[in-house]
Tab-separated table of C-alpha atoms and ligand atoms in Angstrom:
chain	number	residue	atom	x	y	z
A	66	UNK	CA	5.931	-3.681	16.451
A	67	UNK	CA	5.531	-7.498	16.275
A	68	UNK	CA	8.478	-9.798	16.986
A	69	UNK	CA	8.485	-10.880	13.346
A	70	UNK	CA	8.589	-7.281	12.096
A	71	UNK	CA	11.292	-6.334	14.589
A	72	UNK	CA	13.354	-9.237	13.219
A	73	UNK	CA	12.848	-8.003	9.641
A	74	UNK	CA	13.873	-4.475	10.601
A	75	UNK	CA	16.985	-5.597	12.465
A	76	UNK	CA	18.023	-7.999	9.693
A	77	UNK	CA	17.759	-5.224	7.132
A	78	UNK	CA	20.461	-3.042	8.651
A	79	UNK	CA	17.876	-0.290	8.220
A	80	UNK	CA	16.773	-0.350	11.833
A	81	UNK	CA	17.621	3.214	12.591
A	82	UNK	CA	16.135	6.099	10.693
A	83	UNK	CA	18.171	6.886	7.583
A	84	UNK	CA	19.637	10.209	8.600
A	85	UNK	CA	21.314	12.476	6.135
A	86	UNK	CA	23.962	14.766	7.600
A	87	UNK	CA	23.509	18.273	6.234
A	88	UNK	CA	26.602	20.290	5.314
A	89	UNK	CA	27.665	23.248	7.488
A	90	UNK	CA	26.438	25.570	4.764
A	91	UNK	CA	23.055	23.811	4.679
A	92	UNK	CA	22.782	23.996	8.469
A	93	UNK	CA	23.482	27.706	8.353
A	94	UNK	CA	20.654	27.986	5.799
A	95	UNK	CA	18.199	26.200	8.149
A	96	UNK	CA	18.475	22.624	6.866
A	97	UNK	CA	15.359	20.588	7.369
A	98	UNK	CA	14.941	16.863	7.864
A	99	UNK	CA	11.579	15.391	6.884
A	100	UNK	CA	10.387	12.349	8.845
A	101	UNK	CA	8.802	9.841	6.447
A	102	UNK	CA	6.862	6.873	7.846
A	103	UNK	CA	5.665	3.679	6.174
A	104	UNK	CA	3.908	0.516	7.329
A	105	UNK	CA	6.008	-1.732	5.076
A	106	UNK	CA	9.225	-3.557	6.026
A	107	UNK	CA	12.579	-1.933	5.233
A	108	UNK	CA	13.328	-3.947	2.084
A	109	UNK	CA	9.907	-3.180	0.545
A	110	UNK	CA	9.863	-1.291	-2.765
A	111	UNK	CA	8.147	1.709	-1.133
A	112	UNK	CA	11.066	2.170	1.252
A	113	UNK	CA	13.685	1.607	-1.423
A	114	UNK	CA	11.831	4.240	-3.416
A	115	UNK	CA	11.525	6.681	-0.496
A	116	UNK	CA	15.260	6.334	0.014
A	117	UNK	CA	16.072	7.255	-3.601
A	118	UNK	CA	13.614	10.164	-3.385
A	119	UNK	CA	15.324	11.399	-0.197
A	120	UNK	CA	18.779	11.139	-1.733
A	121	UNK	CA	17.834	13.103	-4.820
A	122	UNK	CA	15.970	15.679	-2.723
A	123	UNK	CA	19.071	16.185	-0.619
A	124	UNK	CA	21.363	16.754	-3.592
A	125	UNK	CA	18.855	18.856	-5.556
A	126	UNK	CA	18.335	21.130	-2.529
A	127	UNK	CA	22.104	21.383	-1.849
A	128	UNK	CA	21.579	19.679	1.500
A	129	UNK	CA	18.791	21.985	2.704
A	130	UNK	CA	16.364	19.033	2.779
A	131	UNK	CA	16.857	15.445	3.853
A	132	UNK	CA	14.593	12.508	4.650
A	133	UNK	CA	14.690	10.266	7.746
A	134	UNK	CA	12.793	7.031	7.109
A	135	UNK	CA	10.735	5.144	9.683
A	136	UNK	CA	9.646	1.868	8.040
A	137	UNK	CA	7.653	-1.112	9.367
A	138	UNK	CA	5.151	0.900	11.379
A	139	UNK	CA	7.848	2.194	13.763
A	140	UNK	CA	5.724	5.326	14.244
A	141	UNK	CA	2.484	3.339	14.603
A	142	UNK	CA	0.001	1.939	12.109
A	143	UNK	CA	-1.317	3.973	9.183
A	144	UNK	CA	-4.284	5.379	11.129
A	145	UNK	CA	-1.834	6.758	13.694
A	146	UNK	CA	0.516	8.115	11.035
A	147	UNK	CA	-2.376	9.867	9.313
A	148	UNK	CA	-3.224	11.615	12.596
A	149	UNK	CA	0.432	12.618	12.941
A	150	UNK	CA	0.396	14.076	9.425
A	151	UNK	CA	-2.695	16.036	10.353
A	152	UNK	CA	-1.045	17.635	13.371
A	153	UNK	CA	2.325	18.088	11.638
A	154	UNK	CA	4.058	15.661	14.046
A	155	UNK	CA	4.964	13.616	10.951
A	156	UNK	CA	6.104	15.290	7.727
A	157	UNK	CA	5.578	12.608	5.093
A	158	UNK	CA	4.228	9.117	4.573
A	159	UNK	CA	3.998	6.688	1.680
A	160	UNK	CA	0.593	5.345	2.709
A	161	UNK	CA	-2.091	2.987	1.357
A	162	UNK	CA	-5.297	4.373	-0.119
A	163	UNK	CA	-6.949	1.660	1.985
A	164	UNK	CA	-6.293	3.867	5.018
A	165	UNK	CA	-7.557	6.942	3.163
A	166	UNK	CA	-10.752	5.047	2.274
A	167	UNK	CA	-11.558	4.897	5.994
A	168	UNK	CA	-11.683	8.700	6.081
A	169	UNK	CA	-12.877	9.480	2.551
A	170	UNK	CA	-15.438	7.156	0.948
A	171	UNK	CA	-14.467	8.389	-2.533
A	172	UNK	CA	-11.179	6.428	-2.331
A	173	UNK	CA	-13.164	3.177	-2.367
A	174	UNK	CA	-13.262	3.604	-6.155
A	175	UNK	CA	-9.585	2.674	-6.601
A	176	UNK	CA	-10.159	-0.478	-4.492
A	177	UNK	CA	-13.097	-1.711	-6.569
A	178	UNK	CA	-12.968	-5.481	-7.096
A	179	UNK	CA	-12.031	-6.608	-10.624
A	180	UNK	CA	-11.504	-3.037	-11.818
A	181	UNK	CA	-8.149	-3.827	-13.462
A	182	UNK	CA	-6.612	-7.096	-14.560
A	183	UNK	CA	-2.888	-6.375	-14.636
A	184	UNK	CA	-0.244	-4.170	-13.034
A	185	UNK	CA	-0.123	-2.195	-16.286
A	186	UNK	CA	-3.883	-1.667	-15.979
A	187	UNK	CA	-3.528	-0.541	-12.363
A	188	UNK	CA	-0.851	1.977	-13.371
A	189	UNK	CA	-3.027	3.352	-16.173
A	190	UNK	CA	-5.996	3.594	-13.800
A	191	UNK	CA	-3.939	5.462	-11.191
A	192	UNK	CA	-2.673	7.926	-13.781
A	193	UNK	CA	-6.180	8.560	-15.154
A	194	UNK	CA	-7.894	11.917	-14.603
A	195	UNK	CA	-10.685	10.579	-12.330
A	196	UNK	CA	-8.202	8.825	-10.035
A	197	UNK	CA	-5.857	11.828	-9.888
A	198	UNK	CA	-8.794	14.129	-9.123
A	199	UNK	CA	-9.346	12.230	-5.851
A	200	UNK	CA	-6.045	13.617	-4.569
A	201	UNK	CA	-7.263	17.210	-4.838
A	202	UNK	CA	-9.548	16.982	-1.813
A	203	UNK	CA	-6.970	15.483	0.574
A	204	UNK	CA	-5.730	18.696	2.231
A	205	UNK	CA	-9.297	19.479	3.345
A	206	UNK	CA	-10.389	15.933	4.197
A	207	UNK	CA	-7.302	14.468	5.891
A	208	UNK	CA	-4.902	17.393	6.342
A	209	UNK	CA	-2.314	16.042	3.904
A	210	UNK	CA	-1.231	16.835	0.366
A	211	UNK	CA	-1.308	13.878	-2.055
A	212	UNK	CA	1.771	14.021	-4.286
A	213	UNK	CA	1.376	10.956	-6.528
A	214	UNK	CA	0.064	7.372	-6.579
A	215	UNK	CA	2.387	4.436	-6.062
A	216	UNK	CA	1.204	0.868	-5.632
A	217	UNK	CA	1.756	-2.720	-4.597
A	218	UNK	CA	1.158	-5.602	-6.955
A	219	UNK	CA	-2.407	-6.843	-7.457
A	220	UNK	CA	-4.138	-8.512	-4.523
A	221	UNK	CA	-4.499	-12.244	-4.066
A	222	UNK	CA	-6.086	-14.565	-1.470
A	223	UNK	CA	-4.021	-17.087	0.465
A	224	UNK	CA	-5.512	-19.772	2.669
A	225	UNK	CA	-4.080	-22.171	5.184
A	226	UNK	CA	-6.230	-25.032	3.775
A	227	UNK	CA	-6.947	-26.245	0.254
A	228	UNK	CA	-9.677	-24.344	-1.613
A	229	UNK	CA	-11.563	-25.667	-4.609
A	230	UNK	CA	-14.780	-23.648	-4.456
A	231	UNK	CA	-16.144	-20.534	-2.791
A	232	UNK	CA	-17.769	-22.774	-0.176
A	233	UNK	CA	-14.272	-23.577	1.134
A	234	UNK	CA	-13.678	-19.988	2.222
A	235	UNK	CA	-17.224	-19.225	3.433
A	236	UNK	CA	-17.148	-18.300	7.114
A	237	UNK	CA	-13.336	-18.345	7.143
A	238	UNK	CA	-11.417	-15.617	8.922
A	239	UNK	CA	-9.690	-13.779	6.091
A	240	UNK	CA	-7.197	-11.102	7.063
A	241	UNK	CA	-7.745	-7.833	5.244
A	242	UNK	CA	-6.076	-4.442	5.443
A	243	UNK	CA	-8.297	-2.303	7.702
A	244	UNK	CA	-10.573	-0.571	5.151
A	245	UNK	CA	-14.370	-0.394	4.917
A	246	UNK	CA	-14.672	-1.081	1.151
A	247	UNK	CA	-12.307	-4.065	1.363
A	248	UNK	CA	-14.199	-5.382	4.386
A	249	UNK	CA	-17.477	-5.150	2.481
A	250	UNK	CA	-16.172	-7.235	-0.431
A	251	UNK	CA	-15.052	-9.993	1.934
A	252	UNK	CA	-18.423	-9.885	3.690
A	253	UNK	CA	-20.233	-10.132	0.342
A	254	UNK	CA	-18.262	-13.254	-0.634
A	255	UNK	CA	-19.276	-14.861	2.665
A	256	UNK	CA	-16.016	-14.777	4.623
A	257	UNK	CA	-15.417	-13.314	8.087
A	258	UNK	CA	-13.142	-10.362	7.236
A	259	UNK	CA	-10.507	-9.786	9.910
A	260	UNK	CA	-8.824	-6.365	9.679
A	261	UNK	CA	-5.166	-6.426	10.698
A	262	UNK	CA	-2.380	-3.955	9.859
A	263	UNK	CA	0.440	-5.509	7.828
A	264	UNK	CA	3.015	-5.857	10.654
A	265	UNK	CA	0.611	-8.085	12.626
A	266	UNK	CA	-0.246	-10.539	9.858
A	267	UNK	CA	2.640	-12.983	10.191
A	268	UNK	CA	1.998	-13.744	13.859
A	269	UNK	CA	-1.766	-13.984	13.246
A	270	UNK	CA	-1.322	-16.635	10.538
A	271	UNK	CA	1.385	-18.494	12.426
A	272	UNK	CA	-0.729	-18.752	15.603
A	273	UNK	CA	-3.976	-19.675	13.846
A	274	UNK	CA	-5.836	-16.441	14.581
A	275	UNK	CA	-6.772	-16.239	10.879
A	276	UNK	CA	-7.526	-18.866	8.214
A	277	UNK	CA	-6.286	-16.868	5.265
A	278	UNK	CA	-5.250	-13.454	4.093
A	279	UNK	CA	-5.371	-10.926	1.321
A	280	UNK	CA	-1.987	-9.701	0.111
A	281	UNK	CA	0.128	-8.953	-2.950
A	282	UNK	CA	3.000	-11.158	-4.164
A	283	UNK	CA	5.742	-8.896	-2.788
A	284	UNK	CA	4.361	-8.987	0.757
A	285	UNK	CA	3.817	-12.740	0.500
A	286	UNK	CA	7.431	-13.296	-0.534
A	287	UNK	CA	8.862	-10.829	2.028
A	288	UNK	CA	7.133	-12.731	4.816
A	289	UNK	CA	7.456	-16.228	3.269
A	290	UNK	CA	3.720	-16.772	3.599
A	291	UNK	CA	4.004	-19.412	0.868
A	292	UNK	CA	5.498	-21.644	3.587
A	293	UNK	CA	2.404	-21.279	5.791
A	294	UNK	CA	-0.402	-21.220	3.195
A	295	UNK	CA	-1.524	-24.282	1.254
A	296	UNK	CA	-3.396	-22.407	-1.475
A	297	UNK	CA	-3.181	-19.097	-3.242
A	298	UNK	CA	-6.253	-18.098	-5.212
A	299	UNK	CA	-4.673	-16.139	-8.039
A	300	UNK	CA	-7.498	-13.626	-8.249
A	301	UNK	CA	-5.717	-10.379	-9.200
A	302	UNK	CA	-8.948	-9.036	-7.771
A	303	UNK	CA	-7.906	-5.474	-6.997
A	304	UNK	CA	-5.310	-2.786	-7.262
A	305	UNK	CA	-3.688	-1.652	-4.029
A	306	UNK	CA	-2.549	1.934	-4.393
A	307	UNK	CA	-0.251	4.006	-2.219
A	308	UNK	CA	-0.128	7.795	-2.057
A	309	UNK	CA	2.917	9.891	-1.287
A	310	UNK	CA	1.587	12.269	1.379
A	311	UNK	CA	2.998	15.442	2.943
A	312	UNK	CA	1.443	17.003	6.031
A	313	UNK	CA	-0.626	20.020	4.887
A	314	UNK	CA	0.717	21.954	7.886
A	315	UNK	CA	4.277	21.262	6.799
A	316	UNK	CA	3.409	22.032	3.161
A	317	UNK	CA	2.104	25.447	4.212
A	318	UNK	CA	5.552	26.353	5.559
A	319	UNK	CA	7.318	25.652	2.234
A	320	UNK	CA	7.959	28.178	-0.512
A	321	UNK	CA	6.285	27.612	-3.911
A	322	UNK	CA	9.618	26.620	-5.459
A	323	UNK	CA	10.355	24.110	-2.672
A	324	UNK	CA	6.872	22.623	-3.071
A	325	UNK	CA	7.496	22.264	-6.788
A	326	UNK	CA	10.863	20.596	-6.111
A	327	UNK	CA	9.350	18.102	-3.663
A	328	UNK	CA	6.310	17.330	-5.797
A	329	UNK	CA	8.424	16.912	-8.926
A	330	UNK	CA	10.961	14.566	-7.343
A	331	UNK	CA	8.341	12.553	-5.458
A	332	UNK	CA	6.369	12.113	-8.691
A	333	UNK	CA	9.470	11.015	-10.590
A	334	UNK	CA	10.470	8.433	-7.988
A	335	UNK	CA	6.966	7.171	-7.236
A	336	UNK	CA	6.249	6.777	-10.967
A	337	UNK	CA	9.423	4.701	-11.197
A	338	UNK	CA	8.157	2.568	-8.288
A	339	UNK	CA	4.938	1.824	-10.218
A	340	UNK	CA	6.762	1.068	-13.460
A	341	UNK	CA	9.242	-1.171	-11.620
A	342	UNK	CA	6.360	-3.135	-10.108
A	343	UNK	CA	5.671	-4.778	-13.496
A	344	UNK	CA	8.937	-6.772	-13.318
A	345	UNK	CA	8.796	-7.191	-9.514
A	346	UNK	CA	5.443	-8.913	-9.966
A	347	UNK	CA	6.771	-11.287	-12.651
A	348	UNK	CA	9.792	-12.224	-10.504
A	349	UNK	CA	7.735	-12.780	-7.372
A	350	UNK	CA	5.142	-14.933	-9.137
A	351	UNK	CA	7.981	-17.083	-10.481
A	352	UNK	CA	9.300	-17.494	-6.929
A	353	UNK	CA	5.871	-18.458	-5.632
A	354	UNK	CA	5.415	-20.970	-8.462
A	355	UNK	CA	8.543	-22.741	-7.195
A	356	UNK	CA	7.035	-23.166	-3.714
A	357	UNK	CA	4.828	-25.988	-2.465
A	358	UNK	CA	1.787	-23.690	-2.278
A	359	UNK	CA	-0.907	-24.566	-4.793
A	360	UNK	CA	-1.773	-21.656	-7.104
A	361	UNK	CA	-5.325	-21.646	-8.489
A	362	UNK	CA	-6.239	-18.919	-10.994
A	363	UNK	CA	-9.860	-17.798	-10.528
A	364	UNK	CA	-11.854	-14.969	-12.087
A	365	UNK	CA	-14.695	-12.702	-10.959
A	366	UNK	CA	-17.273	-15.424	-11.686
A	367	UNK	CA	-15.797	-17.504	-8.822
A	368	UNK	CA	-17.354	-14.907	-6.484
A	369	UNK	CA	-20.907	-15.040	-7.903
A	370	UNK	CA	-22.537	-11.622	-8.047
A	371	UNK	CA	-20.415	-10.089	-5.260
A	372	UNK	CA	-18.792	-7.570	-7.625
A	373	UNK	CA	-22.155	-6.209	-8.827
A	374	UNK	CA	-23.397	-6.050	-5.225
A	375	UNK	CA	-20.254	-4.213	-4.141
A	376	UNK	CA	-20.740	-1.673	-6.944
A	377	UNK	CA	-24.335	-1.094	-5.846
A	378	UNK	CA	-23.136	-0.551	-2.268
A	379	UNK	CA	-20.169	1.691	-3.008
A	380	UNK	CA	-21.056	3.392	-6.331
A	381	UNK	CA	-23.162	6.126	-4.686
A	382	UNK	CA	-20.438	6.792	-2.080
A	383	UNK	CA	-17.547	6.732	-4.524
A	384	UNK	CA	-18.685	8.626	-7.635
A	385	UNK	CA	-15.381	8.068	-9.493
A	386	UNK	CA	-16.235	4.350	-9.630
A	387	UNK	CA	-18.408	4.746	-12.747
A	388	UNK	CA	-15.654	6.699	-14.523
A	389	UNK	CA	-12.986	4.175	-13.553
A	390	UNK	CA	-15.155	1.232	-14.668
A	391	UNK	CA	-15.562	3.010	-18.024
A	392	UNK	CA	-11.773	3.068	-18.633
A	393	UNK	CA	-10.441	0.405	-21.018
A	394	UNK	CA	-9.944	-2.741	-18.872
A	395	UNK	CA	-6.256	-3.616	-19.057
B	427	BEZ	C1	-1.317	-4.609	3.466
B	427	BEZ	O1	-1.908	-4.084	4.417
B	427	BEZ	O2	-1.659	-5.716	3.044
B	427	BEZ	C2	-0.200	-3.889	2.803
B	427	BEZ	C3	0.072	-2.579	3.166
B	427	BEZ	C4	1.092	-1.918	2.515
B	427	BEZ	C5	1.841	-2.554	1.526
B	427	BEZ	C6	1.570	-3.858	1.189
B	427	BEZ	C7	0.540	-4.535	1.823
């Protein structure tokens, strides 16, 4: 964990796993604590959401189930957590589809550039039949059950220096979340994509290892990147989904009614996370507009024909792309 992330975790008062104490009755019934890992800092909406899910799961199961949270990559980055889910060493994770796209090409579809143009559009896309169908294959492909899609806000590009045209970011080291389809978009627009997991980004920008970064408003505000970046290209260029995952090995040990309970509550809380993101995005943009960082709205045309090239590259590997592009663009 980076020094910056450790500071965020300690400041949150959330440093230790959130442990629920099961009642004596629940213990006698074989109470079970699920370990849930995330890459995001403690105050992030995914962790707030995982906490409310855990609390309702505990009361709805009369204390038989509880959730211990491990935010901020305490259990390792997402690639490591996915391996832990596979072996059953980790029970649950609220994890980016960016990580899934490294294992399953089909998930590139939900990361397509300029597929949606608003948070509302991203929510509709993630609740569409073609997007939901992608979750069905997860137990076989990654050893985890996909409960429901959550999300961050839309993705933007921040740079240390001023940017007025695409030429200004050509050859620049742009931090991306480690993900092959995201990397390919940044290569197509002429930058030098630099994959870094979220907890390492602050130090990388502060020490000059990168020239810019791709992020959503919430992560920018949480890390105060507006104080380090001179420009934000307001691109809204892609959705950034999360999936609530349960280890398939763990899932196999649960009764049908317990699976239904967990899936139902996770869906309820994760849906609320998505719906809440609409206002979170408005509030965070307002905060960023009050900073010294220059905000430049740009559209797909700023990137030449990179979007069409990306579709040609990824369309055959991510068949849902055509169906998602055919949805009404919101
Ligand atoms: C990122 O890698 O940029 C990221 C991951 C999870 C939540 C938000 C951002």
